[in-house]
Tab-separated table of C-alpha atoms in Angstrom:
chain	number	residue	atom	x	y	z
A	1	UNK	CA	88.132	4.517	102.713
A	2	UNK	CA	87.652	7.228	105.326
A	3	UNK	CA	87.369	10.880	104.355
A	4	UNK	CA	86.951	13.832	106.712
A	5	UNK	CA	84.717	16.526	105.229
A	6	UNK	CA	84.830	20.057	106.620
A	7	UNK	CA	82.209	22.535	105.504
A	8	UNK	CA	82.562	26.283	105.862
A	9	UNK	CA	80.209	29.288	105.920
A	10	UNK	CA	76.689	28.576	104.783
A	11	UNK	CA	77.570	25.110	103.461
A	12	UNK	CA	77.196	24.103	107.131
A	13	UNK	CA	73.634	25.348	107.434
A	14	UNK	CA	71.379	22.259	107.603
A	15	UNK	CA	74.390	19.986	107.125
A	16	UNK	CA	77.397	19.815	109.490
A	17	UNK	CA	80.713	21.562	110.290
A	18	UNK	CA	82.874	18.419	110.071
A	19	UNK	CA	82.309	14.664	109.758
A	20	UNK	CA	84.375	11.596	109.025
A	21	UNK	CA	82.796	8.758	107.142
A	22	UNK	CA	83.509	5.868	104.773
A	23	UNK	CA	83.322	6.358	101.033
A	24	UNK	CA	83.928	4.093	98.020
A	25	UNK	CA	87.553	4.177	96.809
A	26	UNK	CA	88.223	6.459	93.825
A	27	UNK	CA	85.719	9.188	94.617
A	28	UNK	CA	86.373	12.913	94.091
A	29	UNK	CA	85.230	16.112	95.865
A	30	UNK	CA	82.523	16.549	93.230
A	31	UNK	CA	80.932	13.222	94.310
A	32	UNK	CA	80.732	14.489	97.852
A	33	UNK	CA	79.334	17.922	96.891
A	34	UNK	CA	76.718	16.142	94.773
A	35	UNK	CA	75.801	13.844	97.696
A	36	UNK	CA	75.435	16.897	99.917
A	37	UNK	CA	73.350	18.798	97.361
A	38	UNK	CA	75.941	21.604	97.202
A	39	UNK	CA	75.667	23.244	93.739
A	40	UNK	CA	78.996	23.055	91.923
A	41	UNK	CA	78.828	26.715	90.935
A	42	UNK	CA	78.667	27.765	94.627
A	43	UNK	CA	81.947	26.011	95.432
A	44	UNK	CA	84.872	28.409	95.722
A	45	UNK	CA	87.965	27.048	97.413
A	46	UNK	CA	88.532	23.286	97.609
A	47	UNK	CA	91.331	22.105	99.879
A	48	UNK	CA	92.539	18.524	100.257
A	49	UNK	CA	94.790	18.200	103.326
A	50	UNK	CA	95.154	21.991	103.298
A	51	UNK	CA	96.304	22.224	99.665
A	52	UNK	CA	94.303	23.623	96.774
A	53	UNK	CA	92.612	20.929	94.683
A	54	UNK	CA	90.094	20.623	91.853
A	55	UNK	CA	86.647	19.116	92.238
A	56	UNK	CA	87.795	16.120	90.186
A	57	UNK	CA	90.824	15.427	92.429
A	58	UNK	CA	91.054	11.703	93.302
A	59	UNK	CA	90.683	11.380	97.078
A	60	UNK	CA	92.698	8.896	99.105
A	61	UNK	CA	92.000	7.149	102.417
A	62	UNK	CA	92.487	9.538	105.341
A	63	UNK	CA	92.197	12.731	103.263
A	64	UNK	CA	90.684	15.868	104.774
A	65	UNK	CA	88.458	17.731	102.320
A	66	UNK	CA	87.553	21.394	103.050
A	67	UNK	CA	84.868	23.210	101.025
A	68	UNK	CA	84.426	26.979	101.025
A	69	UNK	CA	81.637	28.780	99.175
A	70	UNK	CA	82.409	31.282	96.433
A	71	UNK	CA	82.107	34.808	97.836
A	72	UNK	CA	82.195	37.726	95.425
A	73	UNK	CA	80.171	40.648	96.794
A	74	UNK	CA	81.503	44.060	97.616
B	1	UNK	CA	106.646	85.752	109.220
B	2	UNK	CA	107.459	82.763	107.014
B	3	UNK	CA	105.817	79.347	107.080
B	4	UNK	CA	108.572	77.903	109.281
B	5	UNK	CA	108.144	80.594	111.948
B	6	UNK	CA	104.355	80.364	111.746
B	7	UNK	CA	104.566	76.599	112.349
B	8	UNK	CA	106.954	77.059	115.276
B	9	UNK	CA	104.724	79.724	116.852
B	10	UNK	CA	101.471	77.782	116.435
B	11	UNK	CA	102.690	74.357	117.390
B	12	UNK	CA	101.860	73.257	120.961
B	13	UNK	CA	104.508	70.786	122.039
B	14	UNK	CA	104.732	68.508	118.961
B	15	UNK	CA	101.096	68.857	117.870
B	16	UNK	CA	99.627	71.312	115.441
B	17	UNK	CA	95.938	72.309	115.751
B	18	UNK	CA	93.604	72.042	112.805
B	19	UNK	CA	92.630	75.728	112.991
B	20	UNK	CA	96.309	76.727	112.662
B	21	UNK	CA	96.717	74.324	109.712
B	22	UNK	CA	93.786	75.978	107.967
B	23	UNK	CA	95.157	79.447	108.802
B	24	UNK	CA	98.602	78.552	107.420
B	25	UNK	CA	96.982	77.280	104.261
B	26	UNK	CA	95.144	80.574	103.702
B	27	UNK	CA	97.997	82.839	104.797
B	28	UNK	CA	100.680	81.234	102.635
B	29	UNK	CA	98.513	80.199	99.684
B	30	UNK	CA	99.180	76.492	100.224
B	31	UNK	CA	96.852	73.539	100.131
B	32	UNK	CA	95.987	71.946	103.463
B	33	UNK	CA	97.912	68.930	102.199
B	34	UNK	CA	101.054	71.032	101.544
B	35	UNK	CA	100.838	72.443	105.102
B	36	UNK	CA	100.406	68.893	106.444
B	37	UNK	CA	103.536	67.694	104.622
B	38	UNK	CA	105.487	70.699	105.904
B	39	UNK	CA	104.425	69.842	109.491
B	40	UNK	CA	105.207	66.160	109.205
B	41	UNK	CA	108.632	66.736	107.629
B	42	UNK	CA	109.426	68.946	110.657
B	43	UNK	CA	108.417	66.106	113.021
B	44	UNK	CA	105.209	67.851	114.068
B	45	UNK	CA	102.028	65.770	114.178
B	46	UNK	CA	98.819	67.443	112.953
B	47	UNK	CA	96.646	67.270	116.090
B	48	UNK	CA	93.926	65.378	114.278
B	49	UNK	CA	96.252	62.342	114.168
B	50	UNK	CA	97.280	62.556	117.847
B	51	UNK	CA	95.431	59.332	118.719
B	52	UNK	CA	97.310	57.539	115.948
B	53	UNK	CA	100.354	57.617	118.167
B	54	UNK	CA	102.104	55.341	119.263
B	55	UNK	CA	100.608	53.071	116.620
B	56	UNK	CA	101.719	55.454	113.912
B	57	UNK	CA	104.702	57.737	114.575
B	58	UNK	CA	105.187	61.160	112.892
B	59	UNK	CA	107.642	59.582	110.424
B	60	UNK	CA	105.102	56.893	109.528
B	61	UNK	CA	102.319	59.447	109.294
B	62	UNK	CA	104.451	61.268	106.688
B	63	UNK	CA	104.862	58.044	104.812
B	64	UNK	CA	101.110	57.520	104.798
B	65	UNK	CA	100.619	61.134	103.670
B	66	UNK	CA	102.925	60.564	100.686
B	67	UNK	CA	101.192	57.311	99.746
B	68	UNK	CA	98.640	56.714	97.048
B	69	UNK	CA	95.828	54.192	97.455
B	70	UNK	CA	93.496	53.296	94.627
B	71	UNK	CA	90.067	52.049	95.720
B	72	UNK	CA	88.271	50.005	93.055
B	73	UNK	CA	84.592	50.083	93.863
B	74	UNK	CA	82.852	52.548	96.178
B	75	UNK	CA	79.940	50.441	97.413
B	76	UNK	CA	79.678	48.238	100.509
B	77	UNK	CA	83.368	47.627	101.003
B	78	UNK	CA	84.459	50.814	99.202
B	79	UNK	CA	82.548	53.241	101.438
B	80	UNK	CA	84.344	51.939	104.521
B	81	UNK	CA	87.695	51.777	102.646
B	82	UNK	CA	87.347	55.437	101.654
B	83	UNK	CA	86.323	56.529	105.170
B	84	UNK	CA	89.053	54.650	106.995
B	85	UNK	CA	91.917	55.410	104.611
B	86	UNK	CA	91.039	59.140	104.688
B	87	UNK	CA	90.884	59.227	108.472
B	88	UNK	CA	94.121	57.245	108.679
B	89	UNK	CA	95.786	60.020	106.674
B	90	UNK	CA	96.681	58.328	103.406
B	91	UNK	CA	97.437	61.470	101.384
B	92	UNK	CA	96.269	60.462	97.916
B	93	UNK	CA	93.116	58.489	97.251
B	94	UNK	CA	91.727	57.504	93.880
B	95	UNK	CA	88.138	56.204	93.953
B	96	UNK	CA	86.834	54.286	90.946
B	97	UNK	CA	83.167	53.296	90.455
B	98	UNK	CA	80.688	53.649	87.564
B	99	UNK	CA	77.492	53.582	89.599
B	100	UNK	CA	74.996	55.873	91.325
B	101	UNK	CA	73.459	55.234	94.730
B	102	UNK	CA	70.276	53.168	94.644
B	103	UNK	CA	67.756	52.281	97.307
B	104	UNK	CA	69.027	48.730	97.804
B	105	UNK	CA	72.436	50.191	98.854
B	106	UNK	CA	70.994	51.884	101.911
B	107	UNK	CA	71.164	48.844	104.200
B	108	UNK	CA	74.976	48.765	104.215
B	109	UNK	CA	76.777	51.346	102.085
B	110	UNK	CA	78.302	53.842	104.490
B	111	UNK	CA	78.263	56.812	102.125
B	112	UNK	CA	74.647	56.286	100.942
B	113	UNK	CA	71.609	58.119	102.264
B	114	UNK	CA	68.083	58.774	100.983
B	115	UNK	CA	69.040	62.306	99.977
B	116	UNK	CA	71.941	60.958	97.806
B	117	UNK	CA	69.952	58.420	95.797
B	118	UNK	CA	70.866	58.979	92.141
B	119	UNK	CA	74.188	60.625	92.990
B	120	UNK	CA	77.402	59.131	91.497
B	121	UNK	CA	79.142	57.107	94.218
B	122	UNK	CA	82.585	58.535	93.414
B	123	UNK	CA	81.351	62.123	93.688
B	124	UNK	CA	79.827	61.380	97.084
B	125	UNK	CA	83.051	59.692	98.152
B	126	UNK	CA	85.092	62.784	97.098
B	127	UNK	CA	82.721	65.081	99.005
B	128	UNK	CA	82.972	62.855	102.104
B	129	UNK	CA	86.770	62.856	102.024
B	130	UNK	CA	86.787	66.648	101.598
B	131	UNK	CA	84.511	66.890	104.606
B	132	UNK	CA	86.349	64.603	107.023
B	133	UNK	CA	89.975	65.136	105.982
B	134	UNK	CA	90.475	68.028	103.515
B	135	UNK	CA	94.275	67.499	103.571
B	136	UNK	CA	93.744	64.352	101.483
B	137	UNK	CA	93.933	64.716	97.712
B	138	UNK	CA	91.091	62.724	96.145
B	139	UNK	CA	90.621	61.767	92.519
B	140	UNK	CA	87.155	60.419	91.700
B	141	UNK	CA	86.891	58.369	88.510
B	142	UNK	CA	83.415	57.502	87.336
B	143	UNK	CA	84.404	54.402	85.351
B	144	UNK	CA	84.110	50.637	85.426
B	145	UNK	CA	87.517	49.051	86.032
B	146	UNK	CA	88.614	46.782	83.191
B	147	UNK	CA	91.744	45.220	81.776
B	148	UNK	CA	91.843	48.083	79.200
B	149	UNK	CA	91.720	51.090	81.532
B	150	UNK	CA	93.411	49.249	84.429
B	151	UNK	CA	97.059	50.213	83.853
B	152	UNK	CA	96.133	53.899	83.490
B	153	UNK	CA	94.136	53.845	86.691
B	154	UNK	CA	96.621	51.838	88.796
B	155	UNK	CA	99.984	53.226	87.666
B	156	UNK	CA	101.639	55.127	90.520
B	157	UNK	CA	99.593	53.405	93.233
B	158	UNK	CA	101.374	52.168	96.345
B	159	UNK	CA	98.461	49.903	97.225
B	160	UNK	CA	95.228	48.864	95.465
B	161	UNK	CA	92.041	48.103	97.435
B	162	UNK	CA	89.548	45.602	96.033
B	163	UNK	CA	85.972	46.791	96.634
B	164	UNK	CA	84.530	45.156	93.514
B	165	UNK	CA	81.377	43.098	93.290
B	166	UNK	CA	82.280	40.796	90.386
B	167	UNK	CA	84.599	37.834	90.401
B	168	UNK	CA	85.509	38.241	86.727
B	169	UNK	CA	86.594	41.877	87.260
B	170	UNK	CA	88.534	40.841	90.418
B	171	UNK	CA	90.568	38.447	88.298
B	172	UNK	CA	91.371	41.254	85.851
B	173	UNK	CA	92.319	43.518	88.770
B	174	UNK	CA	94.594	40.885	90.300
B	175	UNK	CA	96.240	40.327	86.930
B	176	UNK	CA	96.808	44.076	86.392
B	177	UNK	CA	98.349	44.451	89.860
B	178	UNK	CA	100.651	41.449	89.165
B	179	UNK	CA	101.814	42.981	85.879
B	180	UNK	CA	102.454	46.340	87.534
B	181	UNK	CA	103.949	44.844	90.698
B	182	UNK	CA	101.543	46.797	92.927
B	183	UNK	CA	100.275	45.256	96.183
B	184	UNK	CA	96.583	44.349	96.129
B	185	UNK	CA	94.421	43.930	99.225
B	186	UNK	CA	91.511	41.661	98.300
B	187	UNK	CA	88.194	41.616	100.116
B	188	UNK	CA	84.900	39.985	99.238
B	189	UNK	CA	81.611	39.489	101.099
B	190	UNK	CA	78.382	37.484	100.968
B	191	UNK	CA	75.821	37.240	103.756
B	192	UNK	CA	77.466	36.521	107.117
B	193	UNK	CA	80.659	35.592	105.319
B	194	UNK	CA	83.693	37.235	103.746
B	195	UNK	CA	87.327	36.793	102.882
B	196	UNK	CA	90.461	38.917	102.960
B	197	UNK	CA	93.892	38.312	101.461
B	198	UNK	CA	96.831	40.326	100.143
B	199	UNK	CA	98.653	39.803	96.840
B	200	UNK	CA	102.125	41.257	97.050
B	201	UNK	CA	104.430	41.641	94.008
B	202	UNK	CA	105.414	38.134	92.831
B	203	UNK	CA	102.300	36.531	94.313
B	204	UNK	CA	99.220	35.182	92.466
B	205	UNK	CA	95.970	35.382	94.338
B	206	UNK	CA	93.743	34.311	91.441
B	207	UNK	CA	93.308	30.635	92.438
B	208	UNK	CA	91.546	31.883	95.601
B	209	UNK	CA	89.150	34.169	93.752
B	210	UNK	CA	87.230	31.858	91.478
B	211	UNK	CA	85.467	28.534	91.746
B	212	UNK	CA	85.088	25.579	89.504
B	213	UNK	CA	83.198	27.394	86.755
B	214	UNK	CA	84.640	30.887	87.058
B	215	UNK	CA	81.255	32.233	88.068
B	216	UNK	CA	80.661	35.984	87.816
B	217	UNK	CA	79.018	36.120	91.219
B	218	UNK	CA	79.157	34.121	94.460
B	219	UNK	CA	76.774	33.289	97.254
B	220	UNK	CA	76.061	36.990	97.839
B	221	UNK	CA	73.468	36.879	95.055
B	222	UNK	CA	71.399	34.534	97.235
B	223	UNK	CA	72.446	35.693	100.710
B	224	UNK	CA	72.624	39.455	100.123
B	225	UNK	CA	74.911	41.629	102.270
B	226	UNK	CA	73.918	42.955	105.716
B	227	UNK	CA	75.378	46.103	107.260
B	228	UNK	CA	78.119	44.613	109.390
B	229	UNK	CA	79.928	42.270	107.004
B	230	UNK	CA	81.344	44.986	104.716
B	231	UNK	CA	82.459	46.979	107.785
B	232	UNK	CA	84.359	43.976	109.205
B	233	UNK	CA	86.001	42.929	105.925
B	234	UNK	CA	86.836	46.530	104.789
B	235	UNK	CA	88.438	47.252	108.209
B	236	UNK	CA	90.629	44.143	107.902
B	237	UNK	CA	91.589	45.342	104.410
B	238	UNK	CA	92.593	48.813	105.652
B	239	UNK	CA	94.710	47.237	108.444
B	240	UNK	CA	96.450	45.229	105.722
B	241	UNK	CA	96.973	48.340	103.550
B	242	UNK	CA	98.374	50.298	106.533
B	243	UNK	CA	100.938	47.561	107.202
B	244	UNK	CA	101.868	47.261	103.527
B	245	UNK	CA	102.373	51.037	103.178
B	246	UNK	CA	104.466	51.114	106.350
B	247	UNK	CA	106.349	47.861	105.857
B	248	UNK	CA	105.198	46.650	109.276
B	249	UNK	CA	103.799	43.476	110.778
B	250	UNK	CA	102.747	40.289	109.032
B	251	UNK	CA	100.545	40.723	106.045
B	252	UNK	CA	98.061	38.152	104.679
B	253	UNK	CA	100.591	36.981	102.128
B	254	UNK	CA	100.143	33.401	100.962
B	255	UNK	CA	97.237	33.044	103.354
B	256	UNK	CA	93.632	34.131	103.469
B	257	UNK	CA	91.288	34.872	106.356
B	258	UNK	CA	87.830	33.420	105.798
B	259	UNK	CA	85.345	35.249	108.020
B	260	UNK	CA	82.202	33.542	109.344
B	261	UNK	CA	80.203	35.976	111.456
B	262	UNK	CA	77.304	33.576	111.964
B	263	UNK	CA	79.447	31.100	113.901
B	264	UNK	CA	81.959	33.859	114.771
B	265	UNK	CA	84.889	31.959	113.289
B	266	UNK	CA	87.944	33.306	111.528
B	267	UNK	CA	89.651	30.567	109.527
B	268	UNK	CA	93.110	30.916	108.086
B	269	UNK	CA	93.741	29.231	104.763
B	270	UNK	CA	97.315	28.747	103.646
B	271	UNK	CA	97.625	29.490	99.955
B	272	UNK	CA	100.095	27.887	97.564
B	273	UNK	CA	103.281	29.969	97.484
B	274	UNK	CA	103.694	31.823	94.193
B	275	UNK	CA	106.375	30.386	91.894
B	276	UNK	CA	108.509	33.487	92.439
B	277	UNK	CA	108.564	32.783	96.150
B	278	UNK	CA	109.517	29.078	95.865
B	279	UNK	CA	113.223	28.589	96.235
B	280	UNK	CA	113.855	31.781	98.147
């Protein structure tokens, strides 16, 4: 199945801003963050098709996954 | 000559010079704030706010003067929040922070300087407000915000400004604001990046504040914070606060602006509507 992955802020650095590629059916955002070497604890907002989702959300063909880093400084 | 006649005599057109405001304060035994309120209720703009017009009318300036903003955290974001809210003319500011200025603050914290290292941040903030706009009433509280002292600190606020540096404390702040039905303007920064959103009564911002593991800190621990990111994010927060206090414009309700200054992108994220909003 095809998933579009959009990365924001420093998740892009050394990776990409957006890409669409084929994945095995049944994968979750956490499988993609693991593949991209993004530490789970740095993940803030996870959106699937613009809606909030958890890292263990089951992705479907055609989904758009957006990953934002956790920002907490002041 | 009474205050009313003094004001009429000293006003030039519909502006009132600062020197006359100070003279009225001394002559009639009033605070500068009391004189300011007397001017604004008569439709006279203190001259220091003349460039606020037409953005902010005299009536709206009075509304800002009678408003109370509580600023939680007086560091990177907080310094700019204090400065901009005081210059805007928000009449009552409460500044809450437990810390003193340290050397690693100097790259970005507006109110810090080598001479003030070791000084409590809230005392410096109060002195700064007294210097730039003495008509503003400032209450410095040298304390760490928590669920326990939160209600006492926030009660009576018209808007609460998030200048914290911990995600866990932000969640407590958001919860306190929800329970008290006080608008909260959230801001957070890390490196080239930041985020801004508003939680109005009935909303719940907390899903946007924490990640998978409810970490205490975010990417800022690795990326640090340069001088410009807090200035950008705090300014967006003050614009939000101004609109909330005046009931104007479109606030960042149910949406968040994610700021990326490295690629110079501002992304808007739509947030799930709060249960209270669904069905309206």
